[in-house]
Coordinates of C-alpha atoms in Angstrom, one line a residue:
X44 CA -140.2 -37.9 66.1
X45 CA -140.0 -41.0 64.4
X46 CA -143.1 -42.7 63.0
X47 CA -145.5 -45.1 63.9
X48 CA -144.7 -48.6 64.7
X49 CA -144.9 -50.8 61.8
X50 CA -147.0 -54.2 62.4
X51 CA -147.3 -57.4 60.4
X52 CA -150.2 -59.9 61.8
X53 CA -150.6 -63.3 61.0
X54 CA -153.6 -65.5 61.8
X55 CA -155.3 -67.8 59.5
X56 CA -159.0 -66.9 61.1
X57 CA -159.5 -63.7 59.0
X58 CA -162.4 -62.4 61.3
X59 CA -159.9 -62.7 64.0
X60 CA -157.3 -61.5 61.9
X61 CA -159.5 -58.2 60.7
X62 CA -160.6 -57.4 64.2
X63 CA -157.1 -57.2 65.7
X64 CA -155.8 -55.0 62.8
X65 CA -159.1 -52.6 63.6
X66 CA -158.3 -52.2 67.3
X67 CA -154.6 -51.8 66.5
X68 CA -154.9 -49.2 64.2
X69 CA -156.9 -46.9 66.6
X70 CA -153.7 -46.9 68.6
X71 CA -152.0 -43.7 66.8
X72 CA -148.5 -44.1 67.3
X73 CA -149.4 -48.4 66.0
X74 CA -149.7 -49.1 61.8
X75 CA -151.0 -52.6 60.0
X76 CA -148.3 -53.0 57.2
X77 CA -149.9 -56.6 56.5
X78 CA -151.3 -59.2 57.1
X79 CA -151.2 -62.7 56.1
X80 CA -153.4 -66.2 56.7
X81 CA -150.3 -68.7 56.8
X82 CA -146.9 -69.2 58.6
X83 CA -145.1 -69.8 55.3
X84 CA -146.2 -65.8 54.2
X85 CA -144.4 -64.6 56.9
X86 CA -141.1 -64.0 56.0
X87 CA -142.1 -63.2 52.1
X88 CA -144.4 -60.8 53.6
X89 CA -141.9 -59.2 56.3
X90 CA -139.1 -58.6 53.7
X91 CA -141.5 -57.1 51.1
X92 CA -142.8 -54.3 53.9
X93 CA -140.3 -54.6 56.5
X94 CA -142.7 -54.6 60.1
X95 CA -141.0 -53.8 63.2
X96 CA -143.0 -55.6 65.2
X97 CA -144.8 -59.0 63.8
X98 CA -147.7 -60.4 65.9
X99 CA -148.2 -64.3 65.2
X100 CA -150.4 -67.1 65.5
X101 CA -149.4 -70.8 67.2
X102 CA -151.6 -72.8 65.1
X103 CA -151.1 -71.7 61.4
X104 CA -151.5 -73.7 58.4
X105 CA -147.5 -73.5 55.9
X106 CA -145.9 -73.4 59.0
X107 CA -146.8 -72.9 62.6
X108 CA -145.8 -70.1 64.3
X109 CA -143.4 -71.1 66.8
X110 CA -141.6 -72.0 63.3
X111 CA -142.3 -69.1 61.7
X112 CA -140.7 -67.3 64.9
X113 CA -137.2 -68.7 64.0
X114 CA -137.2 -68.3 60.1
X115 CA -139.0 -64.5 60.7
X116 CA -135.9 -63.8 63.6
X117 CA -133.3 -65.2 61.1
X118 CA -134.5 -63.3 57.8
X119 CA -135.3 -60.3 59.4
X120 CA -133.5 -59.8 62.8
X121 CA -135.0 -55.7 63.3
X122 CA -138.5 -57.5 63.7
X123 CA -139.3 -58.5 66.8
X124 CA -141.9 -60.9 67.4
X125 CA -145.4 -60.9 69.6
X126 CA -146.9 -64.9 69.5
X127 CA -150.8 -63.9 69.9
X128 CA -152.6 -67.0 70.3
X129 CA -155.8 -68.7 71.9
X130 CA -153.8 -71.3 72.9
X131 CA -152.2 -70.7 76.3
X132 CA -150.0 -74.0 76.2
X133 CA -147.1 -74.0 78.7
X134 CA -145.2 -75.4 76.1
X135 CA -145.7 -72.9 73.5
X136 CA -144.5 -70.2 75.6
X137 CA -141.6 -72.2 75.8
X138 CA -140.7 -73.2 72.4
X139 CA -141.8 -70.0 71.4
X140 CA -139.2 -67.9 73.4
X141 CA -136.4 -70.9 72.7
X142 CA -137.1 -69.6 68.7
X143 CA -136.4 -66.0 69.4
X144 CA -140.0 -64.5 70.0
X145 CA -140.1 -61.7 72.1
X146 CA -143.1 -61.4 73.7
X147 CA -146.5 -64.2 74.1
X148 CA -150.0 -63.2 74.9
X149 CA -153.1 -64.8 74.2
X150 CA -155.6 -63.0 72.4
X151 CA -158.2 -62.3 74.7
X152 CA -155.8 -60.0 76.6
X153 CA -157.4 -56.1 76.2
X154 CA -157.0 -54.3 73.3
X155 CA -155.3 -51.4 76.0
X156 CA -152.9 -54.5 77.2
X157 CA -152.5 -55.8 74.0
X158 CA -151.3 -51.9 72.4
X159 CA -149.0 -52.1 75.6
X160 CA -147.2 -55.0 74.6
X161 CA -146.6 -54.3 71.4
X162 CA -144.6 -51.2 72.5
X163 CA -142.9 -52.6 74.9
X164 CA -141.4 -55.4 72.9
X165 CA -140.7 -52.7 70.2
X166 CA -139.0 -50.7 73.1
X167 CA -136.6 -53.9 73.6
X168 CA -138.5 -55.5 76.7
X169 CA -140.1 -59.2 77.1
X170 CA -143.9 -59.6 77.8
X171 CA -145.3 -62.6 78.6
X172 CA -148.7 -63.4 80.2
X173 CA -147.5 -63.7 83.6
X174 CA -150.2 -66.8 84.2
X175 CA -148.8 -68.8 81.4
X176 CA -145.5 -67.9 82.7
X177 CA -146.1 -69.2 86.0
X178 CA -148.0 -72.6 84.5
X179 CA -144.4 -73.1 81.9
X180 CA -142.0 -72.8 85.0
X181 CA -144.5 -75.1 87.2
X182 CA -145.1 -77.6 83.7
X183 CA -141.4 -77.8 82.4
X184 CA -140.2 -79.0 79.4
X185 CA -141.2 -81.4 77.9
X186 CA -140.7 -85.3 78.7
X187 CA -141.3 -86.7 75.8
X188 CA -138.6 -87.7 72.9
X189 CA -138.9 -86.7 69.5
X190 CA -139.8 -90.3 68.4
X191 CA -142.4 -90.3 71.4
X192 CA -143.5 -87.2 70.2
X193 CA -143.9 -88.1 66.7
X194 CA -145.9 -91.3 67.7
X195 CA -148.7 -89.4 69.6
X196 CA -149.0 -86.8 67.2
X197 CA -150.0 -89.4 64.6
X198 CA -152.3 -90.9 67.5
X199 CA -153.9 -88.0 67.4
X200 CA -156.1 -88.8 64.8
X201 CA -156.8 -92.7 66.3
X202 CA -156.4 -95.6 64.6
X203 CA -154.9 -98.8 65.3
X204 CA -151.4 -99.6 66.1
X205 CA -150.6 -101.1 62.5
X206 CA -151.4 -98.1 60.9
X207 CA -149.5 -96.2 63.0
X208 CA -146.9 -98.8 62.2
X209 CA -147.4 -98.0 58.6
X210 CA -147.5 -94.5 58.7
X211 CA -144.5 -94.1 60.9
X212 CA -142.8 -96.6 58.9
X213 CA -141.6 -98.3 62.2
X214 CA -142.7 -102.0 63.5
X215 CA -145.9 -102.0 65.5
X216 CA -143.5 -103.2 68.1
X217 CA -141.6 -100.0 68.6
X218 CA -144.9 -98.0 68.4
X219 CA -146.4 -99.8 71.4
X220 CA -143.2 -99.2 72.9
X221 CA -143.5 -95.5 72.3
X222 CA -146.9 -95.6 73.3
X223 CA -146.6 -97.4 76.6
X224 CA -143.4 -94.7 77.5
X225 CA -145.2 -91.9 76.4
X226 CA -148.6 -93.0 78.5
X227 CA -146.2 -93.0 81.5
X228 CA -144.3 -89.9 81.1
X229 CA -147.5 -88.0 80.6
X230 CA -149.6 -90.1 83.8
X231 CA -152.3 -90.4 81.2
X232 CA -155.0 -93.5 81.7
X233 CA -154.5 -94.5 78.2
X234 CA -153.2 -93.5 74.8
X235 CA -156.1 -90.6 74.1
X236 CA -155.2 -89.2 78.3
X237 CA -151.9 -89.1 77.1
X238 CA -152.5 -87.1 73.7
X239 CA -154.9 -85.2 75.5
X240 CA -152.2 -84.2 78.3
X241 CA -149.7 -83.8 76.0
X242 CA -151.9 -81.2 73.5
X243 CA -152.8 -79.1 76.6
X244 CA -149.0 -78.9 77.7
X245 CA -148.2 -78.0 73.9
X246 CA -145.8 -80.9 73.3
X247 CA -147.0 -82.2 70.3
X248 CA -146.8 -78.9 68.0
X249 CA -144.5 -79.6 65.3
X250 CA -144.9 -81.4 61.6

């Protein structure tokens, strides 16, 4: 019989972190190998104890876990890889599976559930919370460019349109330009509806 499946989690919330390596571990046939608090651990971290499963966070600092997904898939194609996040985003799911990720759940599936998918993507198969499947195919991809994208990201934080100017290094101009086109796209009110609508589809994850 061979042994236990070998797991790597990474969330920065340690609490989180802590509690999902306790419930794991009372699965017998499941092991915690490591763990790590950033997306930029995971590979280092994978090589050094070689998990066959790896159960990631979206929203890591280093690198986020949808990028972590592609670099863990290319250093170490044996792991598979469980995205495990609070944020349900129909765009997550999708980026998420575009970078190789196996399986997506959020986190307050059961622990039962949750032991369940981890053997299963081990086993080869594809899990995904069938809700957030059902929301991604109803959503789509996203409409935005990558410069529209990269203009409401910085928005995020507000600000006027000169120092989005600045910080984009692009004429205030072309940022209103980006603005108006990405207000429409998303059928926000304004520029916060259309960050808003655009966080909650997942389209701004990213640098």
């Amino acid at each position: 019989m061979s042994g236990p499946i070998r797991l790597l989690l990474a969330d920065d919330q340690a609490l989180v972190r802590g509690a999902l390596a306790a419930l794991l571990s009372l699965e017998p046939d499941l092991t915690v190998v490591a763990e790590v608090g950033r997306g930029d651990e995971v590979v280092t971290e994978a090589l050094r104890h070689t998990p066959d499963v790896a159960l990631l966070d979206v929203e890591m600092p280093g690198l986020d876990g949808i990028a972590a997904t592609a670099a863990l898939r290319a250093a170490l194609p044996t792991c598979r890889v469980l995205v495990v996040t609070t944020f349900g985003r129909p765009g997550y799911l999708r980026r998420a599976m575009e970078a190789g990720a196996n399986g997506f759940v959020v986190k307050d599936t059961p622990a039962r559930q949750l032991a369940d998918a981890v053997r299963r993507v081990h086993a080869g198969l594809r899990v995904v919370d069938p809700t957030l499947a059902a929301e991604t195919l109803a959503t789509g991809a996203s409409p935005l460019t990558e410069r529209e994208t990269e203009v409401l990201r910085a928005a995020r934080g507000g600000g006027t349109v000169a120092d989005l100017a600045a910080a984009l290094h692009l004429s205030e101009g072309t940022v209103r330009n980006h603005l108006s086109a990405a207000i429409g796209k998303t059928g926000g009110r304004n520029r916060a509806d259309a960050v808003r609508v655009a966080e909650r589809n997942g389209w701004l994850l990213g640098e």
